[in-house]
Amino acid sequence: MIKRILIGLAVLLLAGCFGLSWRPAVTPIAPPKADSFTPTQVAQGALLAAAGNCASCHSAPGGPAYGGGLGFETGFGLAYSTNISPDPATGIGNWSEAAFSRAMREGVARDGSHLLPVFPYTHFTKLSDDDVRALYAFFMTRPAVVAEDRVNTIGFPYNVRALQGGWKLLYFDAGVYQTGAAKSVTWNRGAYLAEGITHCAACHTPRNRFGAEQAKAAYAGAPFDGWFAPPLNAANPAPMPWTQQDLYDYLRSGESEAHGVAAGVMASVVHDGLAKLPDADLQALATYFADNNGSAARAPTAAAALSLAMSRRLVDAGRETEPGANLYLAACAACHYSPAAQPPAVQGSLALSTAITSDDPSNFIQTVMHGVGGTGLPGPYMPGFAQALTDADIAQLATYLRRTRSDQPAWANLPAAIAARRPPNTTTP
Ligand code: HEC
Ligand code: HEC
Ligand code: HEC
């Protein structure tokens, strides 16, 4: 591991030194007139911008859409998103389509400097010419926001943008998505969307020390902003396999009977990002991931997994003296108790949720601290318990539910994991 890091650093430095990474500036242009684009292009661009989460990364909290200024922890300091509104002085108003396309496809800014991979150009490189043009049309027709870009806090030597040229040699494969002949048209459409504009792997694939997604561990699950984006491959720990229908339901509505709801940032991916995509596109994404996770091979054991999970819904009565059980009965059971043999559509069975079965307790802790929904997005609601429960209470609940709702070993290090996720100004033990 250490050896690979050292080799990596050496290559980055060498590439930077030899100027392998030098790229010319693209001549600035006068901002294009709005009527140089067709309404169809602009509408298609709006849909792609939503699916690509451009607004959630390129808007500061409370700030104007696309004005930039949101900070991202890179491991080497903060990188700020930039102003991508069409203001010619502080945004990208004087970028030609060629300059915009090069940024999306190669991660190079108009002035020739390399962009950091926090900007998921490593995925956007897969976009077709038509889709890049539609995005350009959309951004050039937004209201101009006057906002200077914030200066990143990344320290030397990592702030030397030429080094990104070396990074690209090691970790970046440029190029438009290539259709895989062995698969159906729908599967290919799903792969195009997943690997390109919706960049699912940016959160669901683990990264190496230099922020590159690990190709060998595609969709193997990764921590994201205090949560854990579960594996979308065969290692997914949900008791029930994620079938094509389950994935479609979840991506379309944020809810799946056999799995529960999309919470945290995934709620925003579904309700803000994917919401405008047509059904056919969501069916395509579902087809791609249902194949990727091998759910068909797990189908024969699904019925047994369901009845085991459902048998765990009535295990609490009579255990009031066990640590965690009384808390669960007092604070949670009113909503999470269901005598039905099938999982209810909302208030799903906890025994079916990866928040309980995952090796990583983050999503359980976050759900209990912050609840579900209630942010103005559609969907079911669970209150947050950060004020009502202490760290020790949450640890007891976690231990109790993991023991009674799964076959997995107890979570280690719960106190530290809970303390790290406690919101400021809330109850402490
Ligand atoms: C995960 C967050 C994230 C997402 C999603 C994202 N960006 Fe960015 N983008 C960034 C960051 C951070 C930078 C600045 C990178 C740097 O400083 O090297 C950036 C830079 C850019 C740039 C270069 C601008 C300049 O002034 O140099 C363009 C163009 C851009 N993004 C367009 C888009 C578009 C279009 C989308 C949606 C399809 C998008 N971005 C989605 C984070 C994001
Ligand atoms: C910005 C980061 C991010 C992006 C982008 C993202 N996800 Fe997620 N995803 C998460 C997180 C975090 C969770 C865990 C939250 C939860 O379970 O409610 C999650 C949960 C999920 C789950 C539930 C898995 C399980 O077993 O519980 C599925 C399925 C999923 N995502 C699919 C996708 C797909 C498909 C895409 C691309 C279209 C995508 N995600 C894009 C962060 C992301
Ligand atoms: C007012 C009703 C209500 C109460 C009280 C409640 N929940 Fe929930 N909970 C929900 C709903 C609704 C959902 C989302 C539906 C789903 O996941 O199927 C949910 C989801 C969850 C999830 C799964 C999150 C996911 O990603 O799918 C966990 C874990 C959870 N609750 C734990 C708890 C615990 C522990 C307590 C007690 C401290 C509790 N809940 C109290 C209504 C409630």
Coordinates of C-alpha atoms and ligand atoms in Angstrom, one line a residue:
M1 CA 0.0 0.0 0.0
I2 CA 2.7 2.5 1.1
K3 CA 4.8 1.5 -1.8
R4 CA 2.0 2.2 -4.3
I5 CA 1.3 5.5 -2.7
L6 CA 5.0 6.5 -3.1
I7 CA 5.1 5.3 -6.7
G8 CA 1.9 7.2 -7.3
L9 CA 3.4 10.4 -5.8
A10 CA 6.6 10.0 -7.9
V11 CA 4.6 9.6 -11.1
L12 CA 2.4 12.7 -10.3
L13 CA 5.5 14.8 -9.6
L14 CA 7.4 13.6 -12.7
A15 CA 4.4 14.2 -15.0
G16 CA 4.0 17.6 -13.6
C17 CA 7.8 18.4 -14.0
F18 CA 7.9 17.3 -17.6
G19 CA 5.0 19.5 -18.5
L20 CA 3.1 16.5 -19.9
S21 CA 0.1 18.1 -18.5
W22 CA 0.2 21.5 -20.3
R23 CA -3.1 22.4 -22.1
P24 CA -3.7 25.5 -24.2
A25 CA -6.4 28.1 -23.2
V26 CA -9.5 28.2 -25.4
T27 CA -10.2 31.7 -26.8
P28 CA -12.9 33.5 -24.9
I29 CA -16.1 34.4 -26.8
A30 CA -18.9 36.9 -26.4
P31 CA -21.7 35.1 -24.5
P32 CA -23.9 33.3 -27.0
K33 CA -27.4 34.7 -27.6
A34 CA -30.3 32.7 -26.0
D35 CA -31.9 32.2 -29.4
S36 CA -28.8 30.3 -30.7
F37 CA -30.2 27.2 -28.9
T38 CA -33.5 25.3 -29.6
P39 CA -36.1 25.0 -26.8
T40 CA -35.7 21.2 -27.1
Q41 CA -31.9 21.5 -26.4
V42 CA -32.5 23.7 -23.4
A43 CA -35.2 21.3 -22.0
Q44 CA -33.0 18.3 -22.5
G45 CA -30.2 20.2 -20.8
A46 CA -32.4 20.9 -17.8
L47 CA -33.2 17.2 -17.4
L48 CA -29.5 16.3 -17.6
A49 CA -28.5 19.1 -15.2
A50 CA -30.9 17.7 -12.6
A51 CA -29.8 14.1 -13.2
G52 CA -26.2 15.2 -12.9
N53 CA -26.8 17.0 -9.6
C54 CA -25.1 20.1 -11.0
A55 CA -27.1 22.5 -8.8
S56 CA -26.5 20.6 -5.5
C57 CA -22.7 20.9 -5.9
H58 CA -22.6 24.3 -7.7
S59 CA -24.8 26.3 -5.2
A60 CA -23.6 27.4 -1.7
P61 CA -26.2 26.9 1.1
G62 CA -28.7 29.7 0.6
G63 CA -26.9 31.0 -2.4
P64 CA -28.1 31.4 -6.0
A65 CA -28.4 28.4 -8.2
Y66 CA -25.1 27.7 -10.1
G67 CA -23.2 30.5 -8.3
G68 CA -20.7 28.0 -6.9
G69 CA -19.0 28.3 -3.5
L70 CA -19.8 25.0 -1.9
G71 CA -16.7 23.4 -0.2
F72 CA -15.7 19.8 -0.6
E73 CA -13.2 18.0 1.7
T74 CA -10.6 16.4 -0.6
G75 CA -8.4 14.9 2.2
F76 CA -5.8 17.6 1.3
G77 CA -8.0 20.7 2.0
L78 CA -11.3 22.2 0.8
A79 CA -12.1 22.5 -2.9
Y80 CA -14.8 24.9 -3.8
S81 CA -17.3 24.5 -6.6
T82 CA -17.2 27.3 -9.2
N83 CA -19.7 29.7 -10.7
I84 CA -21.1 27.9 -13.8
S85 CA -23.7 30.6 -14.5
P86 CA -23.2 32.5 -17.8
D87 CA -21.8 35.6 -16.2
P88 CA -18.9 36.5 -18.5
A89 CA -16.6 37.9 -15.8
T90 CA -17.1 35.5 -12.8
G91 CA -18.9 32.5 -14.4
I92 CA -18.6 30.6 -17.7
G93 CA -20.3 33.2 -19.9
N94 CA -17.3 33.6 -22.2
W95 CA -16.7 29.8 -22.6
S96 CA -17.3 28.5 -26.1
E97 CA -19.0 25.1 -26.5
A98 CA -15.5 23.7 -27.2
A99 CA -14.3 25.0 -23.8
F100 CA -17.3 23.6 -22.0
S101 CA -17.1 20.3 -23.7
R102 CA -13.4 20.0 -22.9
A103 CA -14.2 20.7 -19.2
M104 CA -16.9 18.0 -19.2
R105 CA -14.9 15.5 -21.1
E106 CA -11.3 16.0 -20.0
G107 CA -11.5 18.0 -16.8
V108 CA -9.7 21.0 -18.2
A109 CA -10.9 24.6 -17.5
R110 CA -11.1 27.2 -20.3
D111 CA -7.8 28.7 -19.3
G112 CA -6.1 25.3 -19.7
S113 CA -5.7 24.4 -16.0
H114 CA -6.6 21.0 -14.8
L115 CA -9.7 20.5 -12.7
L116 CA -9.9 18.4 -9.6
P117 CA -11.8 15.1 -9.7
V118 CA -14.3 16.3 -7.1
F119 CA -15.9 17.5 -10.2
P120 CA -17.1 14.2 -11.7
Y121 CA -15.8 14.8 -15.2
T122 CA -14.4 11.3 -14.9
H123 CA -18.1 10.3 -15.5
F124 CA -19.2 13.2 -17.6
T125 CA -16.5 12.2 -20.2
K126 CA -19.0 9.4 -21.2
L127 CA -21.7 11.8 -22.4
S128 CA -22.7 11.9 -26.0
D129 CA -22.1 15.1 -28.1
D130 CA -25.8 15.8 -28.1
D131 CA -26.0 15.6 -24.3
V132 CA -23.0 17.9 -23.8
R133 CA -24.5 20.4 -26.3
A134 CA -27.8 20.3 -24.4
L135 CA -26.1 21.0 -21.1
Y136 CA -24.2 23.9 -22.7
A137 CA -27.5 25.3 -24.1
F138 CA -29.1 25.0 -20.6
F139 CA -26.3 26.7 -18.8
M140 CA -25.9 29.5 -21.3
T141 CA -29.6 30.4 -20.9
R142 CA -29.6 30.6 -17.1
P143 CA -29.7 33.9 -15.2
A144 CA -26.1 35.2 -14.8
V145 CA -24.9 35.2 -11.2
V146 CA -22.1 37.6 -10.3
A147 CA -19.9 35.7 -7.8
E148 CA -16.1 35.4 -7.7
D149 CA -14.9 31.8 -7.2
R150 CA -13.6 31.0 -3.7
V151 CA -10.0 30.1 -3.3
N152 CA -9.4 26.4 -2.4
T153 CA -7.6 25.7 0.9
I154 CA -5.6 22.8 -0.6
G155 CA -2.0 23.1 0.5
F156 CA 1.3 22.7 -1.5
P157 CA 2.1 20.5 -3.4
Y158 CA -1.4 19.3 -4.0
N159 CA -2.6 22.7 -5.1
V160 CA -0.3 22.6 -8.1
R161 CA -2.8 22.0 -10.9
A162 CA -0.2 20.6 -13.3
L163 CA 0.0 17.6 -10.9
Q164 CA -3.6 16.7 -12.0
G165 CA -2.1 15.9 -15.4
G166 CA -0.2 13.1 -13.7
W167 CA -3.3 12.0 -11.8
K168 CA -5.1 11.7 -15.1
L169 CA -2.4 9.5 -16.6
L170 CA -2.8 7.2 -13.7
Y171 CA -6.5 7.2 -13.1
F172 CA -8.5 8.7 -15.9
D173 CA -9.9 7.0 -19.0
A174 CA -11.4 9.7 -21.3
G175 CA -14.0 8.8 -23.8
V176 CA -17.6 8.7 -24.8
Y177 CA -19.6 5.6 -23.6
Q178 CA -19.1 2.6 -25.8
T179 CA -22.1 0.3 -26.4
G180 CA -21.4 -3.2 -25.1
A181 CA -22.5 -5.5 -27.9
A182 CA -23.3 -8.5 -25.6
K183 CA -26.0 -6.6 -23.8
S184 CA -29.5 -5.3 -24.6
V185 CA -30.3 -1.7 -25.7
T186 CA -32.0 -1.1 -22.4
W187 CA -29.0 -2.3 -20.4
N188 CA -26.7 -0.1 -22.5
R189 CA -28.9 2.9 -21.9
G190 CA -28.8 2.1 -18.1
A191 CA -25.0 1.8 -18.2
Y192 CA -24.7 5.1 -20.2
L193 CA -26.8 6.9 -17.6
A194 CA -25.2 5.3 -14.5
E195 CA -21.6 5.6 -15.6
G196 CA -22.1 9.1 -17.1
I197 CA -24.5 11.8 -16.1
T198 CA -25.9 10.2 -12.9
H199 CA -22.4 9.2 -11.7
C200 CA -23.7 6.6 -9.2
A201 CA -20.2 5.3 -8.7
A202 CA -19.0 8.7 -7.5
C203 CA -20.6 7.8 -4.1
H204 CA -21.0 4.0 -4.3
T205 CA -17.4 3.1 -5.3
P206 CA -14.6 3.3 -2.8
R207 CA -11.7 5.8 -3.6
N208 CA -8.0 5.5 -3.1
R209 CA -5.9 8.0 -1.2
F210 CA -5.7 10.3 -4.2
G211 CA -9.5 10.5 -4.6
A212 CA -9.7 8.1 -7.6
E213 CA -12.5 5.5 -7.7
Q214 CA -11.0 2.0 -7.4
A215 CA -11.9 0.4 -10.7
K216 CA -11.5 -3.1 -9.2
A217 CA -14.0 -2.3 -6.5
A218 CA -16.7 -0.8 -8.8
Y219 CA -19.9 -0.2 -6.8
A220 CA -18.5 -2.0 -3.7
G221 CA -19.9 0.6 -1.3
A222 CA -18.2 3.6 0.2
P223 CA -18.5 6.2 3.0
F224 CA -20.1 9.4 1.9
D225 CA -20.4 12.5 4.1
G226 CA -21.0 10.6 7.4
W227 CA -23.3 8.1 5.7
F228 CA -22.5 4.9 3.9
A229 CA -23.5 4.4 0.2
P230 CA -24.1 0.6 0.2
P231 CA -22.7 -1.8 -2.4
L232 CA -24.7 -1.9 -5.6
N233 CA -23.0 -5.2 -6.6
A234 CA -23.4 -8.8 -5.3
A235 CA -21.9 -7.7 -2.0
N236 CA -25.1 -5.7 -1.2
P237 CA -26.1 -6.7 2.4
A238 CA -29.9 -6.3 2.0
P239 CA -31.7 -9.5 3.1
M240 CA -33.8 -9.4 0.0
P241 CA -32.1 -9.1 -3.4
W242 CA -32.5 -5.8 -5.2
T243 CA -34.5 -6.9 -8.3
Q244 CA -35.2 -4.8 -11.4
Q245 CA -38.7 -3.9 -10.0
D246 CA -37.3 -3.0 -6.5
L247 CA -34.6 -0.8 -8.1
Y248 CA -37.2 0.9 -10.3
D249 CA -39.6 1.6 -7.4
Y250 CA -36.8 3.0 -5.3
L251 CA -35.3 5.2 -8.0
R252 CA -38.7 6.4 -9.1
S253 CA -40.4 7.0 -5.8
G254 CA -37.7 6.7 -3.1
E255 CA -39.4 3.7 -1.6
S256 CA -39.2 0.0 -2.0
E257 CA -41.4 -2.4 0.0
A258 CA -38.6 -5.0 0.3
H259 CA -35.9 -2.5 1.4
G260 CA -37.2 0.8 2.8
V261 CA -36.7 4.4 1.8
A262 CA -34.0 6.5 0.3
A263 CA -32.7 8.8 3.1
G264 CA -30.0 11.4 3.4
V265 CA -28.3 12.5 0.2
M266 CA -29.9 9.5 -1.6
A267 CA -33.3 11.1 -1.0
S268 CA -32.1 14.2 -2.9
V269 CA -30.6 12.0 -5.7
V270 CA -34.0 10.5 -6.2
H271 CA -36.4 13.4 -5.7
D272 CA -34.3 16.3 -7.1
G273 CA -32.0 14.4 -9.5
L274 CA -33.8 11.5 -11.1
A275 CA -37.3 12.8 -10.8
K276 CA -37.5 14.3 -14.2
L277 CA -36.0 11.4 -16.1
P278 CA -38.6 9.5 -18.1
D279 CA -39.7 6.0 -16.9
A280 CA -37.8 4.3 -19.7
D281 CA -34.5 5.8 -18.3
L282 CA -35.3 4.6 -14.8
Q283 CA -36.2 1.1 -16.1
A284 CA -32.8 1.2 -17.9
L285 CA -30.9 2.1 -14.7
A286 CA -32.8 -0.6 -12.8
T287 CA -32.0 -3.2 -15.6
Y288 CA -28.3 -2.3 -15.4
F289 CA -28.0 -2.5 -11.6
A290 CA -30.2 -5.7 -11.3
D291 CA -27.8 -7.4 -13.7
N292 CA -24.7 -5.9 -11.9
N293 CA -25.8 -7.1 -8.5
G294 CA -26.7 -10.7 -9.6
S295 CA -30.2 -10.5 -8.1
A296 CA -31.4 -13.3 -10.4
A297 CA -29.1 -15.8 -8.7
R298 CA -30.5 -14.9 -5.3
A299 CA -34.1 -15.2 -6.4
P300 CA -34.5 -18.8 -5.1
T301 CA -33.7 -17.8 -1.5
A302 CA -35.8 -14.6 -1.5
A303 CA -39.0 -16.1 -0.1
A304 CA -37.1 -17.7 2.9
A305 CA -35.3 -14.4 3.5
L306 CA -38.6 -12.5 3.6
S307 CA -40.2 -14.9 6.0
L308 CA -37.2 -14.9 8.3
A309 CA -37.2 -11.1 8.3
M310 CA -41.0 -10.9 8.9
S311 CA -40.6 -13.4 11.8
R312 CA -38.4 -10.9 13.5
R313 CA -41.1 -8.2 13.7
L314 CA -42.8 -9.6 16.9
V315 CA -39.8 -10.5 19.0
D316 CA -39.8 -7.6 21.5
A317 CA -42.8 -8.4 23.8
G318 CA -41.6 -9.8 27.1
R319 CA -38.0 -8.5 26.6
E320 CA -38.6 -5.1 28.3
T321 CA -35.8 -5.7 30.8
E322 CA -33.2 -6.2 28.1
P323 CA -31.0 -3.1 27.4
G324 CA -32.3 -1.4 24.3
A325 CA -35.7 -3.3 24.2
N326 CA -37.5 -0.8 26.5
L327 CA -36.2 2.1 24.5
Y328 CA -37.2 0.5 21.3
L329 CA -40.7 -0.2 22.6
A330 CA -41.1 3.4 24.0
A331 CA -39.6 5.4 21.1
C332 CA -39.8 3.3 17.9
A333 CA -42.2 0.4 18.0
A334 CA -45.3 2.6 17.6
C335 CA -44.3 3.1 14.0
H336 CA -42.1 0.1 13.3
Y337 CA -44.5 -2.6 14.7
S338 CA -46.5 -4.3 12.1
P339 CA -48.4 -7.6 12.6
A340 CA -48.8 -8.1 8.8
A341 CA -46.9 -11.0 7.2
Q342 CA -45.9 -8.8 4.2
P343 CA -43.7 -5.7 4.7
P344 CA -45.9 -2.5 4.8
A345 CA -45.3 -0.1 1.9
V346 CA -44.0 2.6 4.2
Q347 CA -42.6 2.2 7.7
G348 CA -40.8 -0.8 6.3
S349 CA -39.6 -3.7 8.4
L350 CA -36.3 -2.8 10.1
A351 CA -35.2 -6.4 9.5
L352 CA -35.2 -5.7 5.7
S353 CA -33.1 -2.5 5.9
T354 CA -29.4 -2.3 5.1
A355 CA -29.3 0.3 7.9
I356 CA -29.4 -2.7 10.2
T357 CA -27.6 -5.4 8.2
S358 CA -24.7 -3.3 6.8
D359 CA -21.2 -3.8 8.4
D360 CA -21.2 0.0 8.7
P361 CA -23.5 1.5 11.3
S362 CA -23.5 5.0 9.8
N363 CA -26.9 4.9 8.2
F364 CA -28.6 3.5 11.3
I365 CA -27.0 6.3 13.4
Q366 CA -27.9 9.0 10.9
T367 CA -31.5 7.8 10.5
V368 CA -32.0 7.8 14.3
M369 CA -30.3 11.2 14.7
H370 CA -32.0 13.0 11.8
G371 CA -35.1 10.9 11.0
V372 CA -36.4 10.4 7.5
G373 CA -38.0 13.0 5.3
G374 CA -39.4 16.2 6.8
T375 CA -37.1 18.3 4.5
G376 CA -39.9 19.3 2.2
L377 CA -39.2 16.4 -0.2
P378 CA -42.1 14.0 -0.7
G379 CA -42.2 10.6 1.1
P380 CA -42.7 9.1 4.5
Y381 CA -41.7 10.8 7.7
M382 CA -39.8 9.7 10.8
P383 CA -38.7 12.3 13.4
G384 CA -35.1 12.8 14.3
F385 CA -34.1 11.7 17.9
A386 CA -30.8 13.7 18.3
Q387 CA -32.5 15.8 21.0
A388 CA -34.4 13.0 22.7
L389 CA -31.7 10.2 22.9
T390 CA -28.2 10.3 24.3
D391 CA -25.2 8.6 22.6
A392 CA -25.6 5.7 25.1
D393 CA -29.3 5.3 24.3
I394 CA -28.5 5.1 20.5
A395 CA -25.7 2.6 21.1
Q396 CA -28.2 0.4 23.1
L397 CA -30.8 0.6 20.4
A398 CA -28.3 -0.2 17.7
T399 CA -27.0 -3.2 19.6
Y400 CA -30.4 -4.5 20.4
L401 CA -31.8 -4.1 16.9
R402 CA -28.7 -5.6 15.2
R403 CA -29.0 -8.6 17.6
T404 CA -32.7 -9.2 17.2
R405 CA -33.2 -8.1 13.5
S406 CA -30.1 -9.7 11.8
D407 CA -27.6 -12.6 12.0
Q408 CA -24.7 -10.2 11.8
P409 CA -22.1 -9.8 14.5
A410 CA -22.4 -6.8 16.9
W411 CA -21.2 -3.5 15.6
A412 CA -17.8 -2.6 17.0
N413 CA -16.8 1.0 18.0
L414 CA -20.4 2.3 18.3
P415 CA -19.6 5.0 20.8
A416 CA -17.0 6.7 18.5
A417 CA -19.2 6.3 15.4
I418 CA -22.2 7.8 17.2
A419 CA -20.2 10.7 18.7
A420 CA -18.8 11.5 15.3
R421 CA -22.3 11.9 13.9
R422 CA -23.9 13.8 16.7
P423 CA -25.1 17.2 15.3
P424 CA -23.8 20.3 17.2
N425 CA -25.9 21.6 20.1
T426 CA -27.8 18.4 20.8
T427 CA -28.0 16.1 23.8
T428 CA -24.7 14.4 24.8
P429 CA -24.4 11.5 27.4
Ligands
HEC1 C1 -19.9 16.4 -6.7 C2 -20.0 17.8 -6.9 C3 -20.1 18.3 -8.4 C4 -21.0 17.9 -9.3 C5 -22.1 16.9 -9.2 C6 -20.8 18.8 -10.4 N1 -19.7 19.6 -10.2 FE1 -19.0 20.9 -11.6 N2 -17.4 21.2 -10.3 C7 -17.3 20.8 -9.0 C8 -16.2 21.4 -8.4 C9 -15.7 21.2 -6.9 C10 -15.5 22.1 -9.4 C11 -14.2 22.9 -9.3 C12 -13.1 22.0 -9.5 C13 -11.7 22.6 -9.4 O1 -11.5 23.6 -8.7 O2 -10.7 22.0 -10.0 C14 -16.3 22.0 -10.6 C15 -16.0 22.6 -11.8 C16 -16.9 22.6 -12.9 C17 -16.6 23.3 -14.2 C18 -15.3 24.1 -14.5 C19 -15.7 25.6 -14.2 C20 -14.6 26.5 -14.0 O3 -14.9 27.7 -13.7 O4 -13.4 26.2 -14.1 C21 -17.7 23.1 -15.0 C22 -17.9 23.7 -16.4 C23 -18.6 22.3 -14.3 N3 -18.1 22.0 -13.0 C24 -19.8 21.9 -14.7 C25 -20.7 21.0 -14.1 C26 -21.9 20.5 -14.7 C27 -22.5 20.9 -16.0 C28 -22.4 19.6 -13.8 C29 -23.7 18.8 -13.9 C30 -23.8 18.0 -15.1 C31 -21.5 19.6 -12.7 N4 -20.5 20.4 -12.9 C32 -21.6 18.7 -11.6 C33 -18.2 20.0 -8.4 C34 -19.3 19.3 -9.0
HEC2 C1 -24.2 11.9 -3.7 C2 -23.9 10.5 -3.4 C3 -24.8 9.4 -4.1 C4 -25.1 9.3 -5.4 C5 -24.7 10.2 -6.6 C6 -25.9 8.1 -5.5 N1 -26.1 7.5 -4.3 FE1 -27.2 5.9 -3.9 N2 -26.9 6.1 -1.9 C7 -26.1 7.1 -1.4 C8 -26.2 7.0 0.1 C9 -25.4 7.8 1.1 C10 -27.1 5.9 0.4 C11 -27.5 5.4 1.7 C12 -28.8 6.1 2.2 C13 -30.0 5.3 2.5 O1 -29.8 4.0 2.5 O2 -31.1 5.8 2.6 C14 -27.5 5.4 -0.9 C15 -28.4 4.3 -1.1 C16 -28.7 3.7 -2.3 C17 -29.5 2.5 -2.5 C18 -30.0 1.7 -1.4 C19 -29.1 0.5 -1.1 C20 -29.4 -0.4 0.0 O3 -29.1 -1.6 -0.1 O4 -30.0 0.1 1.0 C21 -29.5 2.3 -3.8 C22 -30.2 1.1 -4.5 C23 -28.8 3.3 -4.5 N3 -28.3 4.2 -3.6 C24 -28.7 3.4 -5.9 C25 -28.1 4.5 -6.5 C26 -28.1 4.7 -8.0 C27 -28.6 3.7 -9.0 C28 -27.4 5.9 -8.2 C29 -27.2 6.6 -9.5 C30 -28.4 6.8 -10.3 C31 -27.1 6.4 -6.9 N4 -27.5 5.6 -5.9 C32 -26.4 7.6 -6.8 C33 -25.4 8.0 -2.0 C34 -25.4 8.3 -3.4
HEC3 C1 -43.4 8.5 13.7 C2 -43.1 7.2 13.2 C3 -41.7 6.7 13.4 C4 -41.0 6.6 14.6 C5 -41.4 7.0 16.0 C6 -39.7 5.9 14.3 N1 -39.6 5.7 13.0 FE1 -38.1 4.8 12.0 N2 -39.0 5.1 10.2 C7 -40.3 5.6 10.1 C8 -40.6 5.7 8.7 C9 -41.9 6.2 8.0 C10 -39.4 5.2 8.0 C11 -39.2 5.1 6.5 C12 -39.8 3.9 5.9 C13 -38.9 2.8 5.7 O1 -37.7 2.8 5.9 O2 -39.5 1.8 5.2 C14 -38.5 4.8 9.0 C15 -37.2 4.3 8.7 C16 -36.3 3.8 9.7 C17 -35.1 3.1 9.4 C18 -34.6 2.7 8.1 C19 -33.9 3.8 7.3 C20 -33.7 3.4 5.8 O3 -32.6 3.8 5.3 O4 -34.4 2.6 5.2 C21 -34.5 2.9 10.6 C22 -33.2 2.1 10.9 C23 -35.4 3.4 11.7 N3 -36.5 3.9 11.1 C24 -35.1 3.3 13.0 C25 -36.0 3.8 14.0 C26 -35.6 3.8 15.4 C27 -34.4 3.1 16.0 C28 -36.6 4.5 16.0 C29 -36.8 4.8 17.5 C30 -35.7 5.5 18.1 C31 -37.6 4.9 15.0 N4 -37.1 4.5 13.8 C32 -38.8 5.6 15.3 C33 -41.1 6.0 11.1 C34 -40.8 6.1 12.4

